[in-house]
Coordinates of C-alpha atoms in Angstrom, one line a residue:
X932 CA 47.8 -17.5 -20.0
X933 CA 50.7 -15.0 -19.0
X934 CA 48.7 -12.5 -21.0
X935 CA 46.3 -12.6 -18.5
X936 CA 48.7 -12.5 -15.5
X937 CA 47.5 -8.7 -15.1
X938 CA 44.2 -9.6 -14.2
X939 CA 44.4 -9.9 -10.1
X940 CA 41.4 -11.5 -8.4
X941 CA 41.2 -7.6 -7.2
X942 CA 41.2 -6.8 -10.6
X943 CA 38.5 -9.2 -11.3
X944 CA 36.3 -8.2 -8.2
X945 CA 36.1 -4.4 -10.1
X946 CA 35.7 -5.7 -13.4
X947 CA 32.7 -8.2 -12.3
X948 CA 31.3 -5.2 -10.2
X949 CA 31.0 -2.7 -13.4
X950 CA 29.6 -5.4 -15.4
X951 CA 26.8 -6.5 -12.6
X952 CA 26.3 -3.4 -10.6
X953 CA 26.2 -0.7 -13.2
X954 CA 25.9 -2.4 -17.0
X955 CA 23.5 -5.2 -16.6
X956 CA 21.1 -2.1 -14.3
X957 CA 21.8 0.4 -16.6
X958 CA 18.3 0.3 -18.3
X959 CA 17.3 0.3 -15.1
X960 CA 19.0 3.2 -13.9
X961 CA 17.5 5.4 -16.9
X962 CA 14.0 4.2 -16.2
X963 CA 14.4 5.3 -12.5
X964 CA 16.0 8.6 -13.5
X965 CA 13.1 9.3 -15.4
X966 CA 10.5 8.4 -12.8
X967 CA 11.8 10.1 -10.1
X968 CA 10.3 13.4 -9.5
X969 CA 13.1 15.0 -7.3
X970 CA 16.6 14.9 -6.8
X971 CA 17.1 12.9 -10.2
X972 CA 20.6 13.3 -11.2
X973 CA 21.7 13.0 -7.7
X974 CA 19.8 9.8 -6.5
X975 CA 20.4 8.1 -10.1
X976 CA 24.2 9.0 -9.1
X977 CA 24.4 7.6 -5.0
X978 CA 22.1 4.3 -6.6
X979 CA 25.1 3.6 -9.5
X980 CA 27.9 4.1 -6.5
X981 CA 26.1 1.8 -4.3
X982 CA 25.6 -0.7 -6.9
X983 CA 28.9 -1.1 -7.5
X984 CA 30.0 -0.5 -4.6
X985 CA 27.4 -3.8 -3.3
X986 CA 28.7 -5.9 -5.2
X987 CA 32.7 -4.8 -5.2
X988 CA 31.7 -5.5 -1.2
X989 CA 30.4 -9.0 -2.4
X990 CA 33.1 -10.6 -4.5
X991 CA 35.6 -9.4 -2.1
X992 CA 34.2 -10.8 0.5
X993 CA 33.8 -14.2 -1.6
X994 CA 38.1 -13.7 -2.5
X995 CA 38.5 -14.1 1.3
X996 CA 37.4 -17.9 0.8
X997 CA 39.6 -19.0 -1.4
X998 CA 40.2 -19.2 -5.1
X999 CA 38.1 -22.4 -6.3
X1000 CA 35.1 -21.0 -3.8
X1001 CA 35.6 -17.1 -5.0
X1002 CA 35.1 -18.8 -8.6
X1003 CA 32.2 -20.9 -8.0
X1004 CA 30.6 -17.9 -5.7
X1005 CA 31.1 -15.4 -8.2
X1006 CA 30.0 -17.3 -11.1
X1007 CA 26.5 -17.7 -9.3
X1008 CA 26.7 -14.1 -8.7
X1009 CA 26.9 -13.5 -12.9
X1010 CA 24.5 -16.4 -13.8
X1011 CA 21.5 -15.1 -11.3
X1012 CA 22.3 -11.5 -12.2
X1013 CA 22.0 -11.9 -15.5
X1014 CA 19.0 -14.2 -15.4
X1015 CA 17.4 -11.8 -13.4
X1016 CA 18.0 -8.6 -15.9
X1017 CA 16.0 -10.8 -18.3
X1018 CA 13.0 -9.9 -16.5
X1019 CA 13.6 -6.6 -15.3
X1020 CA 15.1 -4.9 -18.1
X1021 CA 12.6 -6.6 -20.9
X1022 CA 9.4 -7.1 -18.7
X1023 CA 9.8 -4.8 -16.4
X1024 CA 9.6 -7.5 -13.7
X1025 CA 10.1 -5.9 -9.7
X1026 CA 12.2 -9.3 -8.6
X1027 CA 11.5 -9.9 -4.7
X1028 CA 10.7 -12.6 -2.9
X1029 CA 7.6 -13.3 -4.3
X1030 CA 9.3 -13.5 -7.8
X1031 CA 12.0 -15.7 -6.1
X1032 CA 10.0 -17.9 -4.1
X1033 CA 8.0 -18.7 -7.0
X1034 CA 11.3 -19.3 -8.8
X1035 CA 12.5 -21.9 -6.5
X1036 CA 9.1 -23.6 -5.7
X1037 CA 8.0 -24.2 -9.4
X1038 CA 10.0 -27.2 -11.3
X1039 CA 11.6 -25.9 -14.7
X1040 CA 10.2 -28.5 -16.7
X1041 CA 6.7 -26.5 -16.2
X1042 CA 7.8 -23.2 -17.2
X1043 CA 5.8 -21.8 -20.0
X1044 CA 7.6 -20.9 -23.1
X1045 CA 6.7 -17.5 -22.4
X1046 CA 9.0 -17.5 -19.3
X1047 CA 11.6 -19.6 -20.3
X1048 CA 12.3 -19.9 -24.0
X1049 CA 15.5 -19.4 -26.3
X1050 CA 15.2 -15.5 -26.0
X1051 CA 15.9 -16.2 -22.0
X1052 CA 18.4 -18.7 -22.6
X1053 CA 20.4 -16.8 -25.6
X1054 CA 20.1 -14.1 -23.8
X1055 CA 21.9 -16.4 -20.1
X1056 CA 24.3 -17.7 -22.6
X1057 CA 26.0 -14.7 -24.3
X1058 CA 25.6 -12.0 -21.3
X1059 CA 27.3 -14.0 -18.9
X1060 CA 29.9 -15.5 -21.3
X1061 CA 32.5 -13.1 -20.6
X1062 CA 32.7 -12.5 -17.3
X1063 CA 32.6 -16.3 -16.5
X1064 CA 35.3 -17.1 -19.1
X1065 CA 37.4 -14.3 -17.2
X1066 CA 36.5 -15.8 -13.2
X1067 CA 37.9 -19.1 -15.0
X1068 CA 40.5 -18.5 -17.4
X1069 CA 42.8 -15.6 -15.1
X1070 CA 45.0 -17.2 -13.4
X1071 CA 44.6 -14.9 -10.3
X1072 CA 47.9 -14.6 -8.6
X1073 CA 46.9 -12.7 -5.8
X1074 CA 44.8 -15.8 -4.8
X1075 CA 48.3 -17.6 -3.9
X1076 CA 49.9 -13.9 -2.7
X1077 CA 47.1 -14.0 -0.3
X1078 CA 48.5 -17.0 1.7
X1079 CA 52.1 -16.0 2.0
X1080 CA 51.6 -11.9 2.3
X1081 CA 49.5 -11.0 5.5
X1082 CA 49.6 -7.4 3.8
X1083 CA 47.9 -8.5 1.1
X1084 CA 44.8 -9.7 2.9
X1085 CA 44.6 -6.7 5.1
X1086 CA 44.7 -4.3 2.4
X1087 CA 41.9 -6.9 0.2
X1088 CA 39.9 -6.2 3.3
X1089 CA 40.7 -2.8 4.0
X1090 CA 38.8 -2.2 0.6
X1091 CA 35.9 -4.5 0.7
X1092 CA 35.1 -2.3 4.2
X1093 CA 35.6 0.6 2.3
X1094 CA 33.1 -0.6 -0.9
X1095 CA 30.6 -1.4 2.0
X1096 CA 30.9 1.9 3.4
X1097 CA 30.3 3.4 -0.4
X1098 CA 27.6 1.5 -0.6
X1099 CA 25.9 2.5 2.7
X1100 CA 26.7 5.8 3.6
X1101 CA 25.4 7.4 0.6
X1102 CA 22.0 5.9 1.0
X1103 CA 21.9 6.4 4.8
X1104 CA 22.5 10.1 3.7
X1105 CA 19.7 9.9 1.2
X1106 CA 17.3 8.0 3.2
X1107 CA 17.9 10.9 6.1
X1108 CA 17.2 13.6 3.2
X1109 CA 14.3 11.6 2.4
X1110 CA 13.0 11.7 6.0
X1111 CA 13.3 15.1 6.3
X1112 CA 11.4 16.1 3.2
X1113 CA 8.7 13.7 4.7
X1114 CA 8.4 15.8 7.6
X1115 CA 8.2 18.6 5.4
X1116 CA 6.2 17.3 3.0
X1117 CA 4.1 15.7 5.2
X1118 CA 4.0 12.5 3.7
X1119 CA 5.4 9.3 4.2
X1120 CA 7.6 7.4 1.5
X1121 CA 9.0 4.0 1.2
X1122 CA 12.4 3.7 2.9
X1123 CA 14.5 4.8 0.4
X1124 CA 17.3 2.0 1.3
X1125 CA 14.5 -0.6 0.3
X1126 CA 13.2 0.6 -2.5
X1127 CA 17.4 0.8 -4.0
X1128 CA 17.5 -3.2 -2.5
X1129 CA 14.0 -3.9 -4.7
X1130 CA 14.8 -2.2 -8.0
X1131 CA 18.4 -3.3 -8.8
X1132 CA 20.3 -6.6 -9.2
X1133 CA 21.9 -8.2 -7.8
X1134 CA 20.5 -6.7 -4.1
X1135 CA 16.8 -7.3 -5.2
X1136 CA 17.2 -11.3 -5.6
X1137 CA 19.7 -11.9 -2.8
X1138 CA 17.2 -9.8 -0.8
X1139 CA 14.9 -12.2 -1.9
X1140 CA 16.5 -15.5 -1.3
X1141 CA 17.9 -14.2 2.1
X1142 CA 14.1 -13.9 3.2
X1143 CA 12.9 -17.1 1.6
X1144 CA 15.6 -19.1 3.8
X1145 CA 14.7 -17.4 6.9
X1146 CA 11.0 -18.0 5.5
X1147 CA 11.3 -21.7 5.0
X1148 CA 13.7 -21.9 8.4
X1149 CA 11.4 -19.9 10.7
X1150 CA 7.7 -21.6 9.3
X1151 CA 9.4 -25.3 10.0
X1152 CA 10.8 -24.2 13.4
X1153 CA 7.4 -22.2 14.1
X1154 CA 4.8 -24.5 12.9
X1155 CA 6.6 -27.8 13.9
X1156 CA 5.0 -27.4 17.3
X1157 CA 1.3 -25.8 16.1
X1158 CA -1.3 -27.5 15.9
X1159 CA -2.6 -27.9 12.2
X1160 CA -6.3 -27.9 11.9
X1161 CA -6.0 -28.6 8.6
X1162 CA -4.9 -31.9 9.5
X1163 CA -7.1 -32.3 12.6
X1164 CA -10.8 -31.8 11.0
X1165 CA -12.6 -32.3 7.7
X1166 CA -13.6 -29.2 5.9
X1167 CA -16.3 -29.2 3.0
X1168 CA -16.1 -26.3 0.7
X1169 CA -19.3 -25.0 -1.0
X1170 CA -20.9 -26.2 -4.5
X1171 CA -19.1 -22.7 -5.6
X1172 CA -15.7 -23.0 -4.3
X1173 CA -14.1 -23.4 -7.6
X1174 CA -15.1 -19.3 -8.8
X1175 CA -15.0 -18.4 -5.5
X1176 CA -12.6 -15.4 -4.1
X1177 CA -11.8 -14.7 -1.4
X1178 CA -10.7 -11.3 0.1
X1179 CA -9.6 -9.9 4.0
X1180 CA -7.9 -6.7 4.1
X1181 CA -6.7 -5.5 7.5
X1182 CA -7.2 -2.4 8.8
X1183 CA -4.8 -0.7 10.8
X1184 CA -5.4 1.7 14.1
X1185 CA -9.3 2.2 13.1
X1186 CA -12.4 3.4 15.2
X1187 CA -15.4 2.3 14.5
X1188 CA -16.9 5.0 16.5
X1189 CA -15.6 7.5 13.9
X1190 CA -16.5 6.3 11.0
X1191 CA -19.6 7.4 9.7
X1192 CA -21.4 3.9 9.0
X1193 CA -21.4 3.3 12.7
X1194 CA -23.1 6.4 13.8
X1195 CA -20.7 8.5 13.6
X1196 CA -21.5 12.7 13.3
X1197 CA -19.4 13.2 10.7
X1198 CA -19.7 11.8 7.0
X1199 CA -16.5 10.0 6.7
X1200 CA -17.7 6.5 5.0
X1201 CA -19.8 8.3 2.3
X1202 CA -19.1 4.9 0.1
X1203 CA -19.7 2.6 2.4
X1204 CA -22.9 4.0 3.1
X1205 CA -24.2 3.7 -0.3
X1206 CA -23.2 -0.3 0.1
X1207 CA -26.2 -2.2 0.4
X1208 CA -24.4 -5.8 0.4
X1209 CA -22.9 -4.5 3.5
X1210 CA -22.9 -5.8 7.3
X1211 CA -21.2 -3.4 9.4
X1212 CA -21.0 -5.1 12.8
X1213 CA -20.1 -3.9 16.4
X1214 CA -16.4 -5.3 16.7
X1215 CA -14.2 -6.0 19.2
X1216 CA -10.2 -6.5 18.9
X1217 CA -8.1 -9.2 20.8
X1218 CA -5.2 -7.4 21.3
X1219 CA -4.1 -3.7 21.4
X1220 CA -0.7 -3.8 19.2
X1221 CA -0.6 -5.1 15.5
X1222 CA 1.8 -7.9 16.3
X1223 CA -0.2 -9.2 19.3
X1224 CA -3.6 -8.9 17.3
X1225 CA -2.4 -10.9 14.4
X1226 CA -1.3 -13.7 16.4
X1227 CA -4.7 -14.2 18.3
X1228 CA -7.2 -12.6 15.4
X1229 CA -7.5 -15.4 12.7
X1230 CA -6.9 -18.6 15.1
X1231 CA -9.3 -21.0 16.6
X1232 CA -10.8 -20.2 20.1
X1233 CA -7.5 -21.1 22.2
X1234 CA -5.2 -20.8 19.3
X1235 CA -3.0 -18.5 20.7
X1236 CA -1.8 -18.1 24.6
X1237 CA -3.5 -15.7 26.7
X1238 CA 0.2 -14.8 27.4
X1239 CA 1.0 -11.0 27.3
X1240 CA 3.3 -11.6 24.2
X1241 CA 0.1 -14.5 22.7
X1242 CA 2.3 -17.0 21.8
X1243 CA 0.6 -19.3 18.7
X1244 CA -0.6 -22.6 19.3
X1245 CA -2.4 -23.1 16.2
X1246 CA -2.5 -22.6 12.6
X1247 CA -4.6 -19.9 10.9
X1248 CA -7.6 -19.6 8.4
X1249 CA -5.6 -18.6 5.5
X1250 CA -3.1 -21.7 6.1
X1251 CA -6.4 -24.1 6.0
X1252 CA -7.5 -22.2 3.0
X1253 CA -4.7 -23.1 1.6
X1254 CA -4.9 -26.4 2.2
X1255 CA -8.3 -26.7 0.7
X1256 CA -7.3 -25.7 -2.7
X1257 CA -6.9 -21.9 -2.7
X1258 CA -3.9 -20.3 -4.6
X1259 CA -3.0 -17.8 -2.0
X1260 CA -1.2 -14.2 -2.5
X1261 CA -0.9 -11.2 0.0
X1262 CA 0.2 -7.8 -0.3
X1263 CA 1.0 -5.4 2.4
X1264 CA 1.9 -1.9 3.2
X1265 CA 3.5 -3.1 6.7
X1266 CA 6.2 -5.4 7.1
X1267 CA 4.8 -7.7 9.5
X1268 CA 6.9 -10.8 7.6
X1269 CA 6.6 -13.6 10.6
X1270 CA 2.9 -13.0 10.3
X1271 CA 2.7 -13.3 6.4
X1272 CA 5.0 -16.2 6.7
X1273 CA 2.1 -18.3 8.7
X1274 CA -0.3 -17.9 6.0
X1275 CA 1.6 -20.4 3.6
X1276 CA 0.5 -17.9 0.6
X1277 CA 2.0 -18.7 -2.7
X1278 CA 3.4 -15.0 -2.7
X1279 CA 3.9 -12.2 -1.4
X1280 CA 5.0 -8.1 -1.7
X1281 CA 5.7 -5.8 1.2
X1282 CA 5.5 -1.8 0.5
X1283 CA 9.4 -2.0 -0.6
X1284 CA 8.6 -4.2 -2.9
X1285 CA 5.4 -2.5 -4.3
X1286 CA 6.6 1.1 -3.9
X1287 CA 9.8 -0.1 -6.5
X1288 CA 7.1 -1.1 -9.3
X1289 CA 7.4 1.0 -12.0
X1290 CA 3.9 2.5 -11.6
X1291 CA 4.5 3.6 -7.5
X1292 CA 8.1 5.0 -8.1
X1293 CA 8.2 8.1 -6.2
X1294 CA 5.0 8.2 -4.6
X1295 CA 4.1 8.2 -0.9
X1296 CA 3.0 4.7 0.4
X1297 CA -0.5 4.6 0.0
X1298 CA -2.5 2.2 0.4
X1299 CA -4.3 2.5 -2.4
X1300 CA -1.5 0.5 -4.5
X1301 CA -3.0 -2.7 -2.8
X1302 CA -5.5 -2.3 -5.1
X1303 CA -3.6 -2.1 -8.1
X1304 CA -2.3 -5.5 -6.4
X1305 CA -5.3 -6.8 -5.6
X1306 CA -6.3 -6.3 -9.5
X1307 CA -3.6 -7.8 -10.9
X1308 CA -3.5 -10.5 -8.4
X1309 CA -6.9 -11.3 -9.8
X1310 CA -6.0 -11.0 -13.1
X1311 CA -3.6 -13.6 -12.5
X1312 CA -6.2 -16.2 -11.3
X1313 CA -9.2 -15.5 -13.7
X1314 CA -10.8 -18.5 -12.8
X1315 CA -11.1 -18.3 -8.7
X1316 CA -10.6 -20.3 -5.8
X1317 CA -8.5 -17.6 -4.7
X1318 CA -7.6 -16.0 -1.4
X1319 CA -5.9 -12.4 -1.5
X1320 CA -4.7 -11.0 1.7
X1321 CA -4.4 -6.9 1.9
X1322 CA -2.8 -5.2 4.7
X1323 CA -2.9 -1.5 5.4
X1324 CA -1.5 1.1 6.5
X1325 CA -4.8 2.4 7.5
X1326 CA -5.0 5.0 10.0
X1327 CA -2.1 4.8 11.8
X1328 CA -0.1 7.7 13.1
X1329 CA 1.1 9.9 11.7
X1330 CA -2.2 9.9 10.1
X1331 CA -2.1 13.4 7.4
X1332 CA 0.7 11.2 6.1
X1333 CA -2.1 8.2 5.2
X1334 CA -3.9 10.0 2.6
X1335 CA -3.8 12.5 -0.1
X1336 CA -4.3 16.3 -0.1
X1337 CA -7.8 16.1 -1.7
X1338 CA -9.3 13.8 1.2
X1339 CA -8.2 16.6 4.1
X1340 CA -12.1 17.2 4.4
X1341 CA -12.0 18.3 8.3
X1342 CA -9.9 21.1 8.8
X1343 CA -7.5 22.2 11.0
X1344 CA -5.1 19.0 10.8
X1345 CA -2.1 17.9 12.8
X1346 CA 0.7 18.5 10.3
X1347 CA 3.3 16.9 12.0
X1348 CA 5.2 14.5 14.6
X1349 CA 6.3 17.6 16.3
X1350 CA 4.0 20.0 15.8
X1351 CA 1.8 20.9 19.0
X1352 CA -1.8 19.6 18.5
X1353 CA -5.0 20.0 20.0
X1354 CA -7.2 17.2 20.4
X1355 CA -9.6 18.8 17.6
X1356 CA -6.6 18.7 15.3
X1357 CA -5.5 15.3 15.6
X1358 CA -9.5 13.9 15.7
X1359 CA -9.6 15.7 12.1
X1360 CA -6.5 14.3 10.7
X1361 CA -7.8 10.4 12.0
X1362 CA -11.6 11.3 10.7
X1363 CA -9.8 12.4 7.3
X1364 CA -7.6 9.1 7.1
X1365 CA -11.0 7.0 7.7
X1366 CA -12.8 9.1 4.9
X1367 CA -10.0 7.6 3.0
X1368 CA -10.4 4.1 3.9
X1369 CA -13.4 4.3 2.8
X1370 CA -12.1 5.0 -0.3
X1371 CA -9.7 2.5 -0.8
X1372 CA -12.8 -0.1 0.6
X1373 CA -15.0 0.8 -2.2
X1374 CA -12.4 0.6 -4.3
X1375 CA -11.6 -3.1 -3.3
X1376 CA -15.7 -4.0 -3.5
X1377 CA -15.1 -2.4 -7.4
X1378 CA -12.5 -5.2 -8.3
X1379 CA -15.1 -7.9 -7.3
X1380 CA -18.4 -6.5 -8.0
X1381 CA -18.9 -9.1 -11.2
X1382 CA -17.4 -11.7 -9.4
X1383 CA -18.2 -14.6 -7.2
X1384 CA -16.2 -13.0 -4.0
X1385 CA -16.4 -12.4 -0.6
X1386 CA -14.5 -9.4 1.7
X1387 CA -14.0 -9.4 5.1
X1388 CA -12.6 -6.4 6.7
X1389 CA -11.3 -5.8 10.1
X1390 CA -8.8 -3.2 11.6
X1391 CA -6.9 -4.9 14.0
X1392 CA -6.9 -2.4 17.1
X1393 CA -8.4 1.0 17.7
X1394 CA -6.4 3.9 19.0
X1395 CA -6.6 6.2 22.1
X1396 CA -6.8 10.5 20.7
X1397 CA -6.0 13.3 23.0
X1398 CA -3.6 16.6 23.2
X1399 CA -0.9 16.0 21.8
X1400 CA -1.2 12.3 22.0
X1401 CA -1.6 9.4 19.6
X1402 CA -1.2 5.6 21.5
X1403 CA -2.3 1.7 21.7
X1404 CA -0.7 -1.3 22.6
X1405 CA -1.7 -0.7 26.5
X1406 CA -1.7 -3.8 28.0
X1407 CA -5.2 -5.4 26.8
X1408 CA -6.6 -6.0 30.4
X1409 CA -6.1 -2.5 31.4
X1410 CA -6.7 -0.9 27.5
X1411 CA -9.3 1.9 27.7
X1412 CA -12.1 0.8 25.5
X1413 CA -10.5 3.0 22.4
X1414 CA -7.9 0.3 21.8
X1415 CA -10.3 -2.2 21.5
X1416 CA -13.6 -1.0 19.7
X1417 CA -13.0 -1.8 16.0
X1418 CA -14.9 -1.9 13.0
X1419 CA -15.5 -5.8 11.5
X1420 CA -17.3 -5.6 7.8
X1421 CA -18.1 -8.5 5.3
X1422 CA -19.0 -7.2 1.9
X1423 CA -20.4 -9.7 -0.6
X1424 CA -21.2 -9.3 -4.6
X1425 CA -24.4 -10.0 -6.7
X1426 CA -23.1 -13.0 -7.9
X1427 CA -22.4 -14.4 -4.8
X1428 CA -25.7 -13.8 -3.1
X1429 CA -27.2 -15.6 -5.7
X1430 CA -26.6 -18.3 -4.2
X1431 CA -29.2 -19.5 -1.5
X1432 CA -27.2 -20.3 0.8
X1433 CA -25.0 -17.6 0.7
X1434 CA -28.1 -15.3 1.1
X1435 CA -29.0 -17.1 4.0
X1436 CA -26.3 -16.8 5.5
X1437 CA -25.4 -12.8 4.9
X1438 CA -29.0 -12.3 6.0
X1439 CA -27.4 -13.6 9.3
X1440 CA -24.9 -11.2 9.3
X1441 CA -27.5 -8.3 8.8
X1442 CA -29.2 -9.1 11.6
X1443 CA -26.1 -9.4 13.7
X1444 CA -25.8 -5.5 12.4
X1445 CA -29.4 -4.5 13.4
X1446 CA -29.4 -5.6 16.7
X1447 CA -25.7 -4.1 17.2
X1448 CA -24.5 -7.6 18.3
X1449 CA -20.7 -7.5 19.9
X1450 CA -18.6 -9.3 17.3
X1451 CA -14.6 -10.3 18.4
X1452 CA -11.4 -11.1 16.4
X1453 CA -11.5 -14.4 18.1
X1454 CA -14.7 -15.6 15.9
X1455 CA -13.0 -14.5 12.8
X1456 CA -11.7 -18.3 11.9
X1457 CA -14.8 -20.1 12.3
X1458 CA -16.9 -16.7 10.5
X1459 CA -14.4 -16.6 7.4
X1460 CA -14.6 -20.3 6.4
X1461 CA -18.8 -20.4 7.5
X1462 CA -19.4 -17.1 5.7
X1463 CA -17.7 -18.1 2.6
X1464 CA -19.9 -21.0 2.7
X1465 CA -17.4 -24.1 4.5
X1466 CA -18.8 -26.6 6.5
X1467 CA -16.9 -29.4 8.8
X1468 CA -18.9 -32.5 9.9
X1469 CA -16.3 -33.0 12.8
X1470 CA -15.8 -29.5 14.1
X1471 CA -13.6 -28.0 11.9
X1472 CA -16.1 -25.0 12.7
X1473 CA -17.7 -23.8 15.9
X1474 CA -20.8 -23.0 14.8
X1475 CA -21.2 -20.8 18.0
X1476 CA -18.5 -19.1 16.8
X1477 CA -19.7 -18.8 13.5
X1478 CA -21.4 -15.2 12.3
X1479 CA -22.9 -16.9 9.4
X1480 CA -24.7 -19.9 10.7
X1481 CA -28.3 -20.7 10.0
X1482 CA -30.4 -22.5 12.1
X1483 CA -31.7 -25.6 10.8

């Protein structure tokens, strides 16, 4: 053992931070370096020095407890890290919370070898030896120094400030550089910070347990009080449940009176047009603000407060989909986590997440990437009875930054955030961003078109235009009618209309679009479960409130 008397616990800290931050994410730092377009050799260099520099920051901070803790800590630390590397460095696995979540919720014993088998465990075993026989087998001195030598612990802290400033400062620099070339780009990227947290370990998984405990805290403290109507009312599900998916994407900031479908003078939904299992209807939003809409736009009549900030009272329709059998995932381009929380779905990735897959590294967000999700998220559940919940970044401002070059149709635009433009310029730039999301619409429809599936679309509040001037989120009883006139659409497949009673039931919706009915958010619960074919003997469902309903 005195041979190892040179190895401090400061010593230790370093050596544990080169072996995590930069030699377990070294295949990882080479993949990135090649994917990243711009900037290469400098950004590959700041995301080594923050590595370390992370997880210097961590094990010092874990020293401060003590030396039995810093061991035990530490050696969690090594263990996850290298568990995770498994995945990432031979499966290219993005770990985040959805990975993590899943982790923790599924019971080893039900692993499939393909998961867990003795590559994984060979692979635990011998990559973490070393530094785990070196957290337990140095004797540490300094651990004992500490206690007697107030120097000592100043100078131990003095450092671990300094490796969190390493590890902030050059990304903070970065994500500024970032910024700017988005403004002169005239695009609009991932945060840079994030997509550093998402690709490397140990950051990506602590990242990801750190929002699974404040998932699992904030759903039992939030829903301990809602009523569940789940548990309240009987739901049957229809003859076809078991192939059935399901699909809602929410908009974001869109118009139905500029879209094209709606009336509109200018072509913008060309796709959408050429849909003939399409209902279109005349909608109306809840709420003029995202957060405020999702609260009130997928509960019961009542369900939420008519309180400016809508507090919840209720449960949603994905968490009683949920609760009828559906697996459940959702992927999003916002970051709207307290809402995706209250949908109890069995995953899920926010644009961090998805913007650090292999295939979206160094792209703009776009939300065409949900439906890469959305086909993969599919190809995970072959077999149905599955909800997928897309949200976009739609048409909100600055809106030349929500699609590419080659959908700029209506010319001139408004370039950017401080640029000086007309009305004209900033009506062409938000006609242009609908021409896309009718794009990424008809792309959805594409993933589901041989399928048993149902999509529901619905932007969650308009948006007021003028000189200069891009707004919502006035308060809703004073909101000019722009905040509040929204498209609502329900797409359906072959296969699904098949069904007679499906048929019936869409045939409702068409006629709602014909005679340019008034639709509202608030009917979306009792619409999603009665157009997808749900009944409840006990009124689960307001049939009133319920697009799809037949007349007997």
């Amino acid at each position: 053992m005195k041979k190892l008397h040179f190895l401090t616990q400061s010593r230790v800290c370093c050596f544990i931070a080169f072996y995590i931050g930069v030699l377990l994410n070294l295949p990882i730092f080479l993949r990135r370096f090649h994917q990243l377009h711009a900037d290469a050799a400098l950004s590959t260099g700041i995301e080594v020095l923050a590595a370390f520099a992370l997880v210097l920051f961590t094990t010092l901070l874990a020293s401060l407890a003590g030396r039995l803790l810093f061991r035990i800590l530490t050696t969690l630390l090594v263990v996850f890290s290298v568990a995770a590397s498994y995945y990432m460095i031979f499966f290219n696995v993005t770990i985040g919370y959805g990975i993590v979540a899943a982790a923790m919720a599924t019971d080893s014993l039900d692993l499939s070898r393909e998961s867990v088998g003795w590559h994984f465990s060979t692979w635990l075993v011998l990559v973490s030896l070393l530094p785990v026989l070196m957290l337990w087998l140095a004797p540490m001195p300094e651990a004992a120094l500490r206690r007697r030598n107030g120097w000592a612990f100043l100078r131990r802290s003095g450092v671990m400030m300094a490796a969190g400033l390493c590890c902030w400062v050059p990304l903070k620099v970065m994500g500024d550089h970032q910024d700017e070339q988005d403004r002169i780009n005239n695009r609009m990227m991932a945060s840079y910070g994030g997509v550093v947290a998402g690709s490397y370990s140990p950051s990506n998984w602590l990242s990801g347990m750190g929002l699974l405990a404040y998932s699992s805290w904030s759903e039992a403290e939030d829903n301990r009080n809602l009523f569940d109507p789940a548990e309240h009312f009987t739901y049957t599900p229809p003859k076809d449940v078991n192939d059935l998916y399901i699909v809602f994407v929410i908009g974001e900031s869109a118009r139905r009176d500029h879209m094209g479908i709606y009336g509109y003078d200018r072509d913008n939904t060309p796709n959408l047009d050429k849909e003939k299992n399409l209902a279109a209807l005349q909608g109306y939003s809840c709420d003029t603000a995202t957060k405020l809409s999702l609260r009130c736009m997928f509960v019961r009549e009542g369900g939420a407060s008519e309180s400016p900030e809508r507090t919840l009272k209720e449960m949603n329709v994905f968490s009683v989909l949920k609760k009828q059998g559906f697996s459940s995932e959702l992927f999003s381009m916002q970051s709207e986590a307290w809402f995706y929380n209250k949908t109890m779905a069995d995953y899920y990735a926010l644009r961090e997440t998805i913007q650090s897959e292999k295939r979206n590294v160094g792209k703009p967000i776009d939300d065409m990437a949900l439906v890469s999700e959305l086909r993969d998220s599919i190809d995970r559940h072959p077999d149905g009875k599955h909800l997928v919940i897309l949200h976009t970044k739609g048409s909100h401002y600055l809106y030349t930054e929500r699609y590419p070059r080659a959908w700029a149709r209506y010319q001139p635009e408004c370039l950017g955030i401080d640029d000086q433009c007309s009305t004209q310029e900033m009506v062409n730039s938000y006609d242009n961003s609908l021409l896309y999301t009718d794009h990424v619409l008809k792309s959805v429809f594409d993933q589901l078109r041989n399928r048993n599936a149902i999509v529901f679309y619905a932007s969650d509040h308009g948006e007021s235009i003028s000189e200069n001037m891009h707004f919502h989120g006035t308060p809703r009883n004073i909101a000019p009618m722009a905040q509040r006139t929204i498209p609502i659409m329900v797409w359906a497949s072959d296969k699904f209309l098949q069904k007679p009673d499906h048929a019936a039931a869409f045939a409702q919706l068409k006629k709602l679009q014909r005679a340019k009915t008034p639709v509202f958010h608030e009917k979306l619960f009792d619409s999603i479960l009665g157009c997808a074919g749900f009944t409840s003997p006990d009124g689960g469902i307001n049939e009133l409130r319920n697009w799809c309903h037949v007349s007997s």
